[in-house]
CSV table of C-alpha atoms and ligand atoms in Angstrom, one decimal:
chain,number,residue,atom,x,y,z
A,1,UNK,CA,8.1,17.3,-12.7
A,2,UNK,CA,11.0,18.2,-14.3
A,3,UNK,CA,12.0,17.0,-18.0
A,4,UNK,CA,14.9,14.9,-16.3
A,5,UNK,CA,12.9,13.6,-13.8
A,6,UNK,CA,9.9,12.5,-16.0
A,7,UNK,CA,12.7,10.8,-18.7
A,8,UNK,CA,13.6,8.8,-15.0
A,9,UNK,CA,10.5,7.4,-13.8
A,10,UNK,CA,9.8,6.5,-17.7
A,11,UNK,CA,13.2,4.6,-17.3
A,12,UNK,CA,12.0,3.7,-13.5
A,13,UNK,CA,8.7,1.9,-15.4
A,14,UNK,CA,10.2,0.3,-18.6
A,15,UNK,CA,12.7,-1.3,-16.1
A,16,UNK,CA,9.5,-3.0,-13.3
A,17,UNK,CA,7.8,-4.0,-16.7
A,18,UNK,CA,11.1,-5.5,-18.5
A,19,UNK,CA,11.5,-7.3,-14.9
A,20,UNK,CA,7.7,-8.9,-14.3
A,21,UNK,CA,8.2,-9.9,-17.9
A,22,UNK,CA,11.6,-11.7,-17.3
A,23,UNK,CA,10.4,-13.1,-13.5
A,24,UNK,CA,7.7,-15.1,-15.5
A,25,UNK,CA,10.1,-17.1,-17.4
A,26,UNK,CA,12.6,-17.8,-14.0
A,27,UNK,CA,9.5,-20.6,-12.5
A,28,UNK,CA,9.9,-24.2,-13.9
A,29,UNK,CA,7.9,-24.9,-17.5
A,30,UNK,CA,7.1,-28.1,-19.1
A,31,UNK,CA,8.4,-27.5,-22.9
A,32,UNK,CA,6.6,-30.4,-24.4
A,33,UNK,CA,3.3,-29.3,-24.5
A,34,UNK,CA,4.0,-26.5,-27.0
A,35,UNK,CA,7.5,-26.0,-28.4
A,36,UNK,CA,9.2,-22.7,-26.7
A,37,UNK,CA,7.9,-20.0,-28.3
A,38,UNK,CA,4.7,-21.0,-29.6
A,39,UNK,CA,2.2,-18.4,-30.2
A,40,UNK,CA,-1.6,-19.2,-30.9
A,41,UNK,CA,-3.1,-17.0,-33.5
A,42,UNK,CA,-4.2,-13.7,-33.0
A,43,UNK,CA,-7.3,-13.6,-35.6
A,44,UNK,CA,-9.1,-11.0,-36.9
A,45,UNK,CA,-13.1,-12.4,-37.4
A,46,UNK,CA,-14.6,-10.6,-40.3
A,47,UNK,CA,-17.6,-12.1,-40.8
A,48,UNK,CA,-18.4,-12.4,-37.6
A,49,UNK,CA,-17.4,-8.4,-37.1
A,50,UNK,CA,-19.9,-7.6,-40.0
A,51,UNK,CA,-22.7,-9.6,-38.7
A,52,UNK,CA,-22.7,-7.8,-36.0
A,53,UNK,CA,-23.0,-4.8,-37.7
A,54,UNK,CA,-22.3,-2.6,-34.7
A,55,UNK,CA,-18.8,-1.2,-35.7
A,56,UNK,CA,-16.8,-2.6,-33.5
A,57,UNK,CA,-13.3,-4.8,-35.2
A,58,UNK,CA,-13.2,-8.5,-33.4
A,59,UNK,CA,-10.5,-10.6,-33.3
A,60,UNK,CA,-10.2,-14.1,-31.8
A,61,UNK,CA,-6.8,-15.4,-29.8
A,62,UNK,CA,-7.2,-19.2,-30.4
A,63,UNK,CA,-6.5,-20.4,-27.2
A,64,UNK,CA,-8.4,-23.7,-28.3
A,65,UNK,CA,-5.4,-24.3,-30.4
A,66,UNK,CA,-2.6,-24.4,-27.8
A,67,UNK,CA,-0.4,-26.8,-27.3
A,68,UNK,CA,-0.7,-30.4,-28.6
A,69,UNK,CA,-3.0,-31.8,-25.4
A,70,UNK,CA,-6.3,-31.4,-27.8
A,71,UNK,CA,-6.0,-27.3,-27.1
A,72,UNK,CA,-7.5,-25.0,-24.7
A,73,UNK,CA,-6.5,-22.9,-21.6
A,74,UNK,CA,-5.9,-25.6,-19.2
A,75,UNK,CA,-2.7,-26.2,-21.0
A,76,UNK,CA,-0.8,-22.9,-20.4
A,77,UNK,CA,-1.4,-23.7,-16.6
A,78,UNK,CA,-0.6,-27.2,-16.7
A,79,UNK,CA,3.1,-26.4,-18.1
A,80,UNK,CA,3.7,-24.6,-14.8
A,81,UNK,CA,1.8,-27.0,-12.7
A,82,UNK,CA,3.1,-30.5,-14.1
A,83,UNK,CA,7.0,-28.9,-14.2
A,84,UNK,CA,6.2,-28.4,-10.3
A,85,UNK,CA,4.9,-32.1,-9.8
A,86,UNK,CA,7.9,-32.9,-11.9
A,87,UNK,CA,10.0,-31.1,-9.7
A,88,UNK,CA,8.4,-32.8,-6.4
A,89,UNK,CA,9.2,-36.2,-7.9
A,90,UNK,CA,5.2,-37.1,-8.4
A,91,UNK,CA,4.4,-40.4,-9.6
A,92,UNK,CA,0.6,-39.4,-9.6
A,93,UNK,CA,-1.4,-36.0,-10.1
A,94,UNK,CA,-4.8,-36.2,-8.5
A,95,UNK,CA,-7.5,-33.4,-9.7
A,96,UNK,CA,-11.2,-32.6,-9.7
A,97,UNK,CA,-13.7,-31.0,-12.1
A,98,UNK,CA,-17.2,-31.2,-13.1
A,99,UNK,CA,-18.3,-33.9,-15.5
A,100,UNK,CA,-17.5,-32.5,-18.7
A,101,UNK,CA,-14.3,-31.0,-17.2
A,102,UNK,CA,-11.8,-29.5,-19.8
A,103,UNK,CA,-9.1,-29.4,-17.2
A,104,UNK,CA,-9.5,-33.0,-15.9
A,105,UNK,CA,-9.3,-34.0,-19.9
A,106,UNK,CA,-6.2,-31.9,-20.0
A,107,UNK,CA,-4.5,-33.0,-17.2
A,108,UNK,CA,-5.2,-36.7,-18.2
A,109,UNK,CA,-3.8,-36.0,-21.8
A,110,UNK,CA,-0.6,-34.3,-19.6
A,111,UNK,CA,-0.2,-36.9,-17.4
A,112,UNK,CA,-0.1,-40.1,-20.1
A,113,UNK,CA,2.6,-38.0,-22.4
A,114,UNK,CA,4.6,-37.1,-19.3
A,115,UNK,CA,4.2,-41.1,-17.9
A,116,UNK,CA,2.4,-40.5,-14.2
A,117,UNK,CA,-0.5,-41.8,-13.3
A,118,UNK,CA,-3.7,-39.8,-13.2
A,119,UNK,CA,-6.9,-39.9,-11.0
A,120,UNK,CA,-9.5,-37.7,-11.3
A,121,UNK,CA,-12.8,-36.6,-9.3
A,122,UNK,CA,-15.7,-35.3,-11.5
A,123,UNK,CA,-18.8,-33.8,-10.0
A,124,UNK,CA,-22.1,-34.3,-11.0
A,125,UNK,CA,-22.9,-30.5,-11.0
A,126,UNK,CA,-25.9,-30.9,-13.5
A,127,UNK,CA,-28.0,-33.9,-12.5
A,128,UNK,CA,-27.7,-35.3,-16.3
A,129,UNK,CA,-28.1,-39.0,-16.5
A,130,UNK,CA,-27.8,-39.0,-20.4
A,131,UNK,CA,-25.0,-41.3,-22.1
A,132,UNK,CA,-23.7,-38.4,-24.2
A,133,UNK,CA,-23.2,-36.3,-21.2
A,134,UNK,CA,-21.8,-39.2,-18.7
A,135,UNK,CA,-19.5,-41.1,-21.2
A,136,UNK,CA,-18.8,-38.6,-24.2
A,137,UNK,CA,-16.8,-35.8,-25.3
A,138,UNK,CA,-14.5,-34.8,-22.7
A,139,UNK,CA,-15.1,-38.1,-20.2
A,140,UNK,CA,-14.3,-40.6,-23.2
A,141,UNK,CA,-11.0,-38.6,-23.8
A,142,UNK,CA,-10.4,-39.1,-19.8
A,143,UNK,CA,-10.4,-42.7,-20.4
A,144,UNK,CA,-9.0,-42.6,-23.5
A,145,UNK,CA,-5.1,-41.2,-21.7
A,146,UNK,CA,-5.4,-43.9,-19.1
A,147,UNK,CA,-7.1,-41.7,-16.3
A,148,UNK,CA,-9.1,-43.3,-13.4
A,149,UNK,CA,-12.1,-41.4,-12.3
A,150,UNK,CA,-14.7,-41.2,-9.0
A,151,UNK,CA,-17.7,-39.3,-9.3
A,152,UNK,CA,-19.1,-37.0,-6.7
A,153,UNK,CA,-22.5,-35.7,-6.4
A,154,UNK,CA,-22.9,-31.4,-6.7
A,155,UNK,CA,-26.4,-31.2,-4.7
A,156,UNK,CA,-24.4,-31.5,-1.1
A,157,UNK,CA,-22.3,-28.4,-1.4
A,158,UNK,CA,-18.9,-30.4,-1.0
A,159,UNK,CA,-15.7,-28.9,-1.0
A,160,UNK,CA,-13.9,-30.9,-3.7
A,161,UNK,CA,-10.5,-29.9,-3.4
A,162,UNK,CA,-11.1,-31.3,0.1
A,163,UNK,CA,-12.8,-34.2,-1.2
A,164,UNK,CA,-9.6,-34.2,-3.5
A,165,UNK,CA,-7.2,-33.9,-0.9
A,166,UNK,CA,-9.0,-36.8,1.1
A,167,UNK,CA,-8.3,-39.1,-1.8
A,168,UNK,CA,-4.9,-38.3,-2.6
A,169,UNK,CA,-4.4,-39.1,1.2
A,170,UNK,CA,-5.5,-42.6,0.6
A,171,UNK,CA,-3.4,-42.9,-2.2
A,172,UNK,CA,-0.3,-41.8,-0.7
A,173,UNK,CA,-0.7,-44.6,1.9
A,174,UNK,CA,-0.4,-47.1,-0.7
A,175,UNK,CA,3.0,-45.4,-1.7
A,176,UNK,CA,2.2,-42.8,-4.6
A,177,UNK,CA,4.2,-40.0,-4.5
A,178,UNK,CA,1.1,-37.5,-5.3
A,179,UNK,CA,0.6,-34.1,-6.8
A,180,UNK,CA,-2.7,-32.3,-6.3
A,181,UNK,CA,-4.4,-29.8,-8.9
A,182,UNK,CA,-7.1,-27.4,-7.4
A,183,UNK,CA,-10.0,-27.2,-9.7
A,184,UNK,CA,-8.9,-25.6,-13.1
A,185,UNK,CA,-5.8,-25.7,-12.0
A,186,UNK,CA,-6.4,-21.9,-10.2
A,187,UNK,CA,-3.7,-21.6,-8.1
A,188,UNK,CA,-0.5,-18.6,-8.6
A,189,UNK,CA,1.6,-21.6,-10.1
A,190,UNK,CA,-1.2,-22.3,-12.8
A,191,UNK,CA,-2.1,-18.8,-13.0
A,192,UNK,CA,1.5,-17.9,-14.1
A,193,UNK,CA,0.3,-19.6,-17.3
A,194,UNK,CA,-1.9,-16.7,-18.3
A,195,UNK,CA,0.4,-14.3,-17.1
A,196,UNK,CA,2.6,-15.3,-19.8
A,197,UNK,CA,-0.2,-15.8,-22.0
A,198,UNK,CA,-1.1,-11.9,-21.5
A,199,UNK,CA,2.7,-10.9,-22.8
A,200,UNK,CA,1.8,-12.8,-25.6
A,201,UNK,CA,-1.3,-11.0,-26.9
A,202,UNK,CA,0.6,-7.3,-25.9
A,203,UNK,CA,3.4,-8.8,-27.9
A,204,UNK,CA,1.0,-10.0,-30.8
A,205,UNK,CA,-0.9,-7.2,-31.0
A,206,UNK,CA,1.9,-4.5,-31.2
A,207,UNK,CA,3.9,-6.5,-34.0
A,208,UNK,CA,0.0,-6.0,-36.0
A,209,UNK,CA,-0.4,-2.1,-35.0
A,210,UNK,CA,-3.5,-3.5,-33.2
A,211,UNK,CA,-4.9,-1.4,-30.4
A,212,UNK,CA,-6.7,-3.5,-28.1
A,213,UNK,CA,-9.3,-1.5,-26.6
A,214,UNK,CA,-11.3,-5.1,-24.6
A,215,UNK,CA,-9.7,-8.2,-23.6
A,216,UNK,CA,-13.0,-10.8,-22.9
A,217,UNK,CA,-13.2,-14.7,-21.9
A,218,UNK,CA,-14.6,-17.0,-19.9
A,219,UNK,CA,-14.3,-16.9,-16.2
A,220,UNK,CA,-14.9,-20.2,-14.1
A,221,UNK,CA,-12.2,-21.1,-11.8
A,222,UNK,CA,-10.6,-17.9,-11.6
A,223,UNK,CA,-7.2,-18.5,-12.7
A,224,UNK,CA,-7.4,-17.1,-16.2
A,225,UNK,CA,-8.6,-14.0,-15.6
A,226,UNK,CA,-6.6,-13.6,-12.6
A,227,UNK,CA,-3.6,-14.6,-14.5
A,228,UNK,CA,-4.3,-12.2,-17.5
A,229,UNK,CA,-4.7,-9.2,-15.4
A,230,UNK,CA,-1.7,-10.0,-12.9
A,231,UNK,CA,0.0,-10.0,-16.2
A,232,UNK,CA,-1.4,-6.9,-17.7
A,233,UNK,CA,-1.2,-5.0,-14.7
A,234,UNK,CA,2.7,-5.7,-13.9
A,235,UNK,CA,3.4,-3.9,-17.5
A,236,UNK,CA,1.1,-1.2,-17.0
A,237,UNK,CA,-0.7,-2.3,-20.2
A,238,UNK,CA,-4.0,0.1,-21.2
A,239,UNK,CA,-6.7,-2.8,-22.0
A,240,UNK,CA,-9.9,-3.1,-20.7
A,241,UNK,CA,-10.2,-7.1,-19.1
A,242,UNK,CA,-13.5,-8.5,-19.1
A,243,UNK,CA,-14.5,-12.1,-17.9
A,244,UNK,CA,-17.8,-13.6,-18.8
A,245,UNK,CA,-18.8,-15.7,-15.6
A,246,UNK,CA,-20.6,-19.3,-16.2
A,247,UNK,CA,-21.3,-20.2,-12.4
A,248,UNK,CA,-20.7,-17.2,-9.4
A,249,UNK,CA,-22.9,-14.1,-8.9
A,250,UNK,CA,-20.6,-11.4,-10.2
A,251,UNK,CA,-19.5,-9.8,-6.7
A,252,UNK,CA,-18.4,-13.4,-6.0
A,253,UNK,CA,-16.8,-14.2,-9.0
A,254,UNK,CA,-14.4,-10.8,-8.6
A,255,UNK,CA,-13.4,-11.9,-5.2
A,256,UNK,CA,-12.1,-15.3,-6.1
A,257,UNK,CA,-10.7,-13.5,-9.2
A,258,UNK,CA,-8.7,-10.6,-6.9
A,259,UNK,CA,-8.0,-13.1,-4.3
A,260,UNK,CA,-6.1,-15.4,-6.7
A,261,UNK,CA,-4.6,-11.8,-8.7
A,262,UNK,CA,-3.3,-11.1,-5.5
A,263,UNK,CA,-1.5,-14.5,-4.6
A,264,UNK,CA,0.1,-14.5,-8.1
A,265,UNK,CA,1.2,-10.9,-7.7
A,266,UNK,CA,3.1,-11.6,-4.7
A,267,UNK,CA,4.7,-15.0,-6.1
A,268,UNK,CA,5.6,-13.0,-9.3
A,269,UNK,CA,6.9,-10.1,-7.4
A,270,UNK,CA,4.8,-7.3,-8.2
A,271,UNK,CA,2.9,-4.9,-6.9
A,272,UNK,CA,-0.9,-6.2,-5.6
A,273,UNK,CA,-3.7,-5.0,-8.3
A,274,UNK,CA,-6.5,-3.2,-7.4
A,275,UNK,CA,-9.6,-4.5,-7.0
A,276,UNK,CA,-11.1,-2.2,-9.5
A,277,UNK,CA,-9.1,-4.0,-12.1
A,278,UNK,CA,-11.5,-7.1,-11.7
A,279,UNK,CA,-14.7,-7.2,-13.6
A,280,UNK,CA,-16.8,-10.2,-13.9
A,281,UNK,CA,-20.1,-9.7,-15.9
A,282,UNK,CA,-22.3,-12.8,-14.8
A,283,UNK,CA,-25.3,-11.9,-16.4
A,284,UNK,CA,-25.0,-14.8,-19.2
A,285,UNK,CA,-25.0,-17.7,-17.0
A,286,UNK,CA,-28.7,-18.8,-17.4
A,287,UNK,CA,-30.0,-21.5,-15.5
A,288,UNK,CA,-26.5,-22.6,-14.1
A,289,UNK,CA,-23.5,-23.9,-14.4
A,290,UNK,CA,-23.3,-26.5,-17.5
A,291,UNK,CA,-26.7,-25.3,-18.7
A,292,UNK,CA,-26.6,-23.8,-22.1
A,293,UNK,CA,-29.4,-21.1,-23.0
A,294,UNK,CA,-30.9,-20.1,-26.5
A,295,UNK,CA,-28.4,-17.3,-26.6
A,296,UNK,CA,-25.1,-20.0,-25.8
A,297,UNK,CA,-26.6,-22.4,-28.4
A,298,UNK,CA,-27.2,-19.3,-31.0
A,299,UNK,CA,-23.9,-17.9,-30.1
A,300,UNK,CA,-21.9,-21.7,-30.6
A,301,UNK,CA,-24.1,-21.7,-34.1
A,302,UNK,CA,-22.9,-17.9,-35.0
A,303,UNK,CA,-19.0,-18.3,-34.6
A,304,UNK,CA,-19.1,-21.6,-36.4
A,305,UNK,CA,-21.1,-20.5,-39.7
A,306,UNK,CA,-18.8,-16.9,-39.9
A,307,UNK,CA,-15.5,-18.1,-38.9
A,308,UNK,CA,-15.5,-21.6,-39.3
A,309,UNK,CA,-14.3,-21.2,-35.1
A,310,UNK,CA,-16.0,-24.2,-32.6
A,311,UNK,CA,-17.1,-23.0,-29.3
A,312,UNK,CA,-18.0,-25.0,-26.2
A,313,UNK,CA,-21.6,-25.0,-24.3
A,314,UNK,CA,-20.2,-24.3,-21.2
A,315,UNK,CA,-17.8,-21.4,-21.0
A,316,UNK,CA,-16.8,-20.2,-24.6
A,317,UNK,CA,-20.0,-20.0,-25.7
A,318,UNK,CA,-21.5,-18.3,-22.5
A,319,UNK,CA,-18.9,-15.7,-22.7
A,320,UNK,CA,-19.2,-15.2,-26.7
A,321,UNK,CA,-22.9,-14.9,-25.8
A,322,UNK,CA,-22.2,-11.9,-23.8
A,323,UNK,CA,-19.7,-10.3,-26.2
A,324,UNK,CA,-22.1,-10.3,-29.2
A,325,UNK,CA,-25.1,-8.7,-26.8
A,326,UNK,CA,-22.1,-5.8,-25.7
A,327,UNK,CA,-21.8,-5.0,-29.2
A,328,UNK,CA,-26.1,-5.3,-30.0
A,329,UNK,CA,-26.5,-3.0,-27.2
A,330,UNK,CA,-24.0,-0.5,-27.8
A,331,UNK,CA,-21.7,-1.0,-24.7
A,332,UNK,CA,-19.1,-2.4,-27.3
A,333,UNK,CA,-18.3,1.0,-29.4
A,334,UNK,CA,-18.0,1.4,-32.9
A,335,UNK,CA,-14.0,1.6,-34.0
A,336,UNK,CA,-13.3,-0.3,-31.0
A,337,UNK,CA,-11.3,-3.6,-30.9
A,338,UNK,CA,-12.1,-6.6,-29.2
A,339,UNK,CA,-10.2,-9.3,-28.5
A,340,UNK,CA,-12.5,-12.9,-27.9
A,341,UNK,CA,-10.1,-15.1,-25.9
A,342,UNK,CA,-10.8,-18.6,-27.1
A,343,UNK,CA,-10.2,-21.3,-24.2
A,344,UNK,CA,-11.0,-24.2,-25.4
A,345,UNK,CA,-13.2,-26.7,-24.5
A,346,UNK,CA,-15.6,-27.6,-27.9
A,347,UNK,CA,-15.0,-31.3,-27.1
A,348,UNK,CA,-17.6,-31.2,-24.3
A,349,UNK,CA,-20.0,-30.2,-27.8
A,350,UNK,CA,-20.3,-34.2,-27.9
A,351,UNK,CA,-21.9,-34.1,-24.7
A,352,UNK,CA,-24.7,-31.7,-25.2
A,353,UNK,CA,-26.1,-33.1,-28.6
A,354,UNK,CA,-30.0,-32.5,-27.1
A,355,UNK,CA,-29.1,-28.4,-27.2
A,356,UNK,CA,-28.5,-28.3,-30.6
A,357,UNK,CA,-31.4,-30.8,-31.8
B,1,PLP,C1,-13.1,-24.0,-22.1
B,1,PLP,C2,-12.9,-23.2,-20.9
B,1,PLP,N1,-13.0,-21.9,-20.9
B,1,PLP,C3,-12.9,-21.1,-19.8
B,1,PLP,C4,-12.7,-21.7,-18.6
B,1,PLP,C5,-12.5,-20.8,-17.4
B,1,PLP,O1,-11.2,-20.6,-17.0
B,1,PLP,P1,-10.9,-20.5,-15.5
B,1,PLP,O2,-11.3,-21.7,-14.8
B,1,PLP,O3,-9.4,-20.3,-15.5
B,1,PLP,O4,-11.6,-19.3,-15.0
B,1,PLP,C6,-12.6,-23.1,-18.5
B,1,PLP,C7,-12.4,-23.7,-17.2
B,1,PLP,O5,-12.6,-24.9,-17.0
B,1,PLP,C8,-12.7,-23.9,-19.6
B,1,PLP,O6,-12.7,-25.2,-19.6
């Protein structure tokens, strides 16, 4: 390649990244969640880096601190997903989660500051009869913004954004006007919300000279990770992306996760990722889904004694577990840096008293 022709396609590439980065900010945005321009914090944890002991530099993006609906990812999707609802004239949003859902508490908290109505469909997915579990943390904050709720039981293997869909149906008929939200709100339109969310980390980390060498989270739903790497791939950016599953085997978890890449690369415009780009480590899950083990619980108890930081027993803390046995176990090298994406969800902590007893 000659000198001219290398200074071209260097040209060529700043130009596709300047343009994925300006598409994002084109789709429709809800403002009043977080004031425009609002960055969470991009944390170095150095007590939690030195109990570790194993060399690596970890920082913490505080997620759980976004936006004013009580924090957590669910918010950076919801300003794409309630500006569409907006848009379609909703009246009502309709969703679905598991018990202790994040999102549904989310999109409650969304719903009563925008003024629609909210209904929401939470699956038993844990067989918990307990108080704490069926009423606290995350279900009393449902009630708490106005929303109505149904319950659905996980043994059957139902479909619940069908089950969702069937329900909306119904309350169409008697005249809501009414926008659905897939589980987690992972769809491309929610997924847009960490595709932003990954400019703002690369933005973050170059203004502190930091070099990120691993970007790791939680991976449920799909739509954060898919939305972080749609994001990191359209710039070309060099960082490892690793999700921490808390439900699917692994080879299932990386196909929802490309699947959903791919839809949000082509409504963002860019060119489809490669599946190669997609790693889900599922080896921290435990029992299941909303089932904390020994190494969740010592993980929640670890963050919150060094950095004063609040995990959840569901994702966060499933995910932290796996990051702290990378770095035991030497797969997380010394001198490099990791950056712990925190999503949220430590209000479902008042659910799950019995695992720290
Ligand atoms: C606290 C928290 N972290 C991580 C996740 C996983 O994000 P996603 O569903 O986008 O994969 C969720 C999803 O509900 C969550 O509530």
């Amino acid at each position: 390649m000659t000198v001219e022709t290398e200074r071209e396609t260097g040209t060529t590439r700043a130009r596709v990244r300047k343009l994925a980065r300006a598409r994002v900010e084109d789709f429709a945005r809800v403002e009043a969640f977080a004031s425009r321009g609002e960055t969470t914090p991009l944390e170095r944890a150095p007590r939690l880096s030195e109990t570790l002991d194993c060399g690596a530099e970890i920082w913490i993006k505080r997620d759980d601190v976004y936006g004013t609906l009580t924090g957590g990812n669910k918010t950076r999707k919801l300003e794409f997903l309630m500006a569409e609802a907006l848009e379609e004239g909703a009246t009502m949003v309709v969703t679905q989660g598991a018990t202790q859902s994040n999102h549904a508490r989310q999109t409650a908290a969304a719903c009563a500051k925008l003024g629609l109505k909210c209904h929401i469909l939470l699956e038993d997915r844990t067989g918990r009869r307990d108080e704490n579990y069926t009423r606290n943390g995350n279900v009393l904050l449902d009630d708490l913004f106005g929303a109505t709720r149904e319950y659905r039981p996980g043994d059957r293997g139902l479909n619940m954004n069908e089950e969702m869909e069937i329900v909306a149906k119904a309350y169409r008929a008697r005249g809501e006007r009414v926008y659905t939200i897939v589980g987690g709100g992972s769809c491309p339109t929610g997924a847009l919300g960490y595709v932003r969310a990954a400019y703002e980390i690369l933005d973050q980390a170059r203004e502190m000279d930091l070099d990120i060498d691993h970007l790791v989270h939680a991976t449920g739903s799909a739509g954060t990770q898919a939305g972080l790497a749609v994001g990191l791939h359209s710039v070309d950016a060099d960082v490892n992306l690793l999700g921490f599953g808390v439900r699917a085997p692994r080879d299932v978890q990386e196909s929802n996760v490309h699947d959903l890449a791919l839809r949000t690369c082509a409504k963002l415009g860019c060119t489809p990722i490669d599946r190669s780009k997609i790693v889900a480590d599922s080896n921290y899950v435990g029992e299941g889904y909303g089932i904390p083990s020994t190494s969740t619980v010592d993980a929640i108890r670890l963050f919150a004694e060094t950095e004063g930081v609040l995990l959840d027993p569901v994702y966060s803390g499933k995910a932290a577990a796996g990051l702290i046995d990378y770095c035991l176990t030497g797969t997380f090298k010394p001198g490099e840096k990791i950056v712990f994406l925190h999503t949220g969800g430590a209000t479902s902590l008042h659910g799950y008293l019995d695992a720290f007893a």
